[in-house]
PDB file of C-alpha atoms in Angstrom:
ATOM      1  CA  MET G 100      61.883 162.596  63.054  1.00  0.00           C
ATOM      2  CA  SER G 101      64.735 165.089  63.168  1.00  0.00           C
ATOM      3  CA  ASN G 102      65.708 167.643  60.557  1.00  0.00           C
ATOM      4  CA  ALA G 103      69.198 166.200  60.190  1.00  0.00           C
ATOM      5  CA  PRO G 104      70.677 162.746  60.656  1.00  0.00           C
ATOM      6  CA  ASN G 105      72.739 162.127  63.791  1.00  0.00           C
ATOM      7  CA  ASP G 106      76.367 161.331  63.339  1.00  0.00           C
ATOM      8  CA  LEU G 107      78.417 159.078  65.555  1.00  0.00           C
ATOM      9  CA  ALA G 108      79.959 161.992  67.450  1.00  0.00           C
ATOM     10  CA  GLN G 109      76.449 162.986  68.551  1.00  0.00           C
ATOM     11  CA  ASP G 110      75.612 159.403  69.487  1.00  0.00           C
ATOM     12  CA  PHE G 111      78.868 158.935  71.415  1.00  0.00           C
ATOM     13  CA  PRO G 112      79.913 162.394  72.644  1.00  0.00           C
ATOM     14  CA  ASP G 113      82.293 160.904  75.201  1.00  0.00           C
ATOM     15  CA  LYS G 114      84.103 158.980  72.449  1.00  0.00           C
ATOM     16  CA  VAL G 115      84.837 161.834  70.005  1.00  0.00           C
ATOM     17  CA  ASP G 116      88.609 161.632  70.522  1.00  0.00           C
ATOM     18  CA  ARG G 117      88.585 157.842  70.158  1.00  0.00           C
ATOM     19  CA  ILE G 118      86.493 158.112  66.977  1.00  0.00           C
ATOM     20  CA  HIS G 119      89.006 160.529  65.471  1.00  0.00           C
ATOM     21  CA  GLN G 120      91.944 158.346  66.506  1.00  0.00           C
ATOM     22  CA  LEU G 121      90.413 155.202  64.978  1.00  0.00           C
ATOM     23  CA  LYS G 122      89.329 156.989  61.796  1.00  0.00           C
ATOM     24  CA  THR G 123      92.915 157.995  61.145  1.00  0.00           C
ATOM     25  CA  SER G 124      94.676 154.824  62.299  1.00  0.00           C
ATOM     26  CA  ASN G 125      92.354 151.902  61.553  1.00  0.00           C
ATOM     27  CA  GLY G 126      91.260 151.231  57.974  1.00  0.00           C
ATOM     28  CA  ARG G 127      88.445 148.897  58.991  1.00  0.00           C
ATOM     29  CA  PHE G 128      87.039 151.464  61.406  1.00  0.00           C
ATOM     30  CA  ALA G 129      87.291 154.198  58.759  1.00  0.00           C
ATOM     31  CA  ARG G 130      85.384 152.045  56.241  1.00  0.00           C
ATOM     32  CA  LEU G 131      82.691 151.196  58.797  1.00  0.00           C
ATOM     33  CA  TYR G 132      82.414 154.854  59.787  1.00  0.00           C
ATOM     34  CA  ASP G 133      81.984 155.921  56.156  1.00  0.00           C
ATOM     35  CA  GLU G 134      79.431 153.170  55.480  1.00  0.00           C
ATOM     36  CA  TYR G 135      77.492 154.120  58.621  1.00  0.00           C
ATOM     37  CA  ASP G 136      77.541 157.779  57.597  1.00  0.00           C
ATOM     38  CA  GLU G 137      76.276 156.999  54.074  1.00  0.00           C
ATOM     39  CA  LEU G 138      73.535 154.685  55.385  1.00  0.00           C
ATOM     40  CA  ASN G 139      72.512 157.317  57.908  1.00  0.00           C
ATOM     41  CA  ARG G 140      72.161 159.956  55.179  1.00  0.00           C
ATOM     42  CA  THR G 141      70.248 157.537  52.932  1.00  0.00           C
ATOM     43  CA  ILE G 142      67.843 156.601  55.731  1.00  0.00           C
ATOM     44  CA  HIS G 143      67.316 160.272  56.519  1.00  0.00           C
ATOM     45  CA  ARG G 144      66.437 160.961  52.862  1.00  0.00           C
ATOM     46  CA  ILE G 145      63.971 158.066  52.939  1.00  0.00           C
ATOM     47  CA  GLU G 146      62.389 159.201  56.218  1.00  0.00           C
ATOM     48  CA  THR G 147      61.982 162.751  54.913  1.00  0.00           C
ATOM     49  CA  ARG G 148      60.504 161.389  51.658  1.00  0.00           C
ATOM     50  CA  VAL G 149      63.240 162.994  49.553  1.00  0.00           C
ATOM     51  CA  GLU G 150      64.117 159.512  48.290  1.00  0.00           C
ATOM     52  CA  PRO G 151      61.122 157.255  49.005  1.00  0.00           C
ATOM     53  CA  LYS G 152      61.690 153.494  49.261  1.00  0.00           C
ATOM     54  CA  SER G 153      59.557 150.568  50.320  1.00  0.00           C
ATOM     55  CA  GLU G 154      59.142 149.952  54.026  1.00  0.00           C
ATOM     56  CA  GLU G 155      61.017 146.658  53.636  1.00  0.00           C
ATOM     57  CA  ALA G 156      63.978 148.385  51.989  1.00  0.00           C
ATOM     58  CA  GLU G 157      64.014 151.048  54.691  1.00  0.00           C
ATOM     59  CA  GLU G 158      63.953 148.430  57.452  1.00  0.00           C
ATOM     60  CA  GLU G 159      66.810 146.493  55.833  1.00  0.00           C
ATOM     61  CA  LEU G 160      68.923 149.653  55.682  1.00  0.00           C
ATOM     62  CA  LYS G 161      68.148 150.345  59.334  1.00  0.00           C
ATOM     63  CA  ARG G 162      69.163 146.795  60.302  1.00  0.00           C
ATOM     64  CA  ARG G 163      72.478 147.183  58.462  1.00  0.00           C
ATOM     65  CA  ARG G 164      73.066 150.570  60.115  1.00  0.00           C
ATOM     66  CA  LEU G 165      72.490 148.992  63.545  1.00  0.00           C
ATOM     67  CA  GLN G 166      74.917 146.140  62.752  1.00  0.00           C
ATOM     68  CA  ILE G 167      77.578 148.644  61.763  1.00  0.00           C
ATOM     69  CA  LYS G 168      76.910 150.773  64.833  1.00  0.00           C
ATOM     70  CA  ASP G 169      77.321 147.688  67.042  1.00  0.00           C
ATOM     71  CA  GLU G 170      80.669 146.911  65.363  1.00  0.00           C
ATOM     72  CA  ILE G 171      81.799 150.507  65.759  1.00  0.00           C
ATOM     73  CA  MET G 172      80.793 150.536  69.431  1.00  0.00           C
ATOM     74  CA  ALA G 173      82.771 147.351  70.053  1.00  0.00           C
ATOM     75  CA  MET G 174      85.808 148.970  68.453  1.00  0.00           C
ATOM     76  CA  LEU G 175      85.351 152.158  70.469  1.00  0.00           C
ATOM     77  CA  GLU G 176      85.195 150.144  73.670  1.00  0.00           C
ATOM     78  CA  GLY G 177      88.223 148.145  72.637  1.00  0.00           C
ATOM     79  CA  THR G 178      86.420 144.808  72.652  1.00  0.00           C
ATOM     80  CA  ASP G 179      87.074 144.306  68.927  1.00  0.00           C
ATOM     81  CA  ALA G 180      90.227 145.377  67.159  1.00  0.00           C
TER      82      ALA G 180
END
């Protein structure tokens, strides 16, 4: 477990420029990015026991985060607009 949650720029360092471009030009991408970021922070608080939740709730949040990350990756690769 890390001391801080990863952000998408850390996960996709070769896509930083594309992330910035989509955040400023694509409303859907911006909403997904913000939702991913909020979920990531929430999961980090759960994992560090700052905001404990049930294991089931934690796993559901992680599943949603993965779904969003998959959508974001498709947009970054240009396979989903």
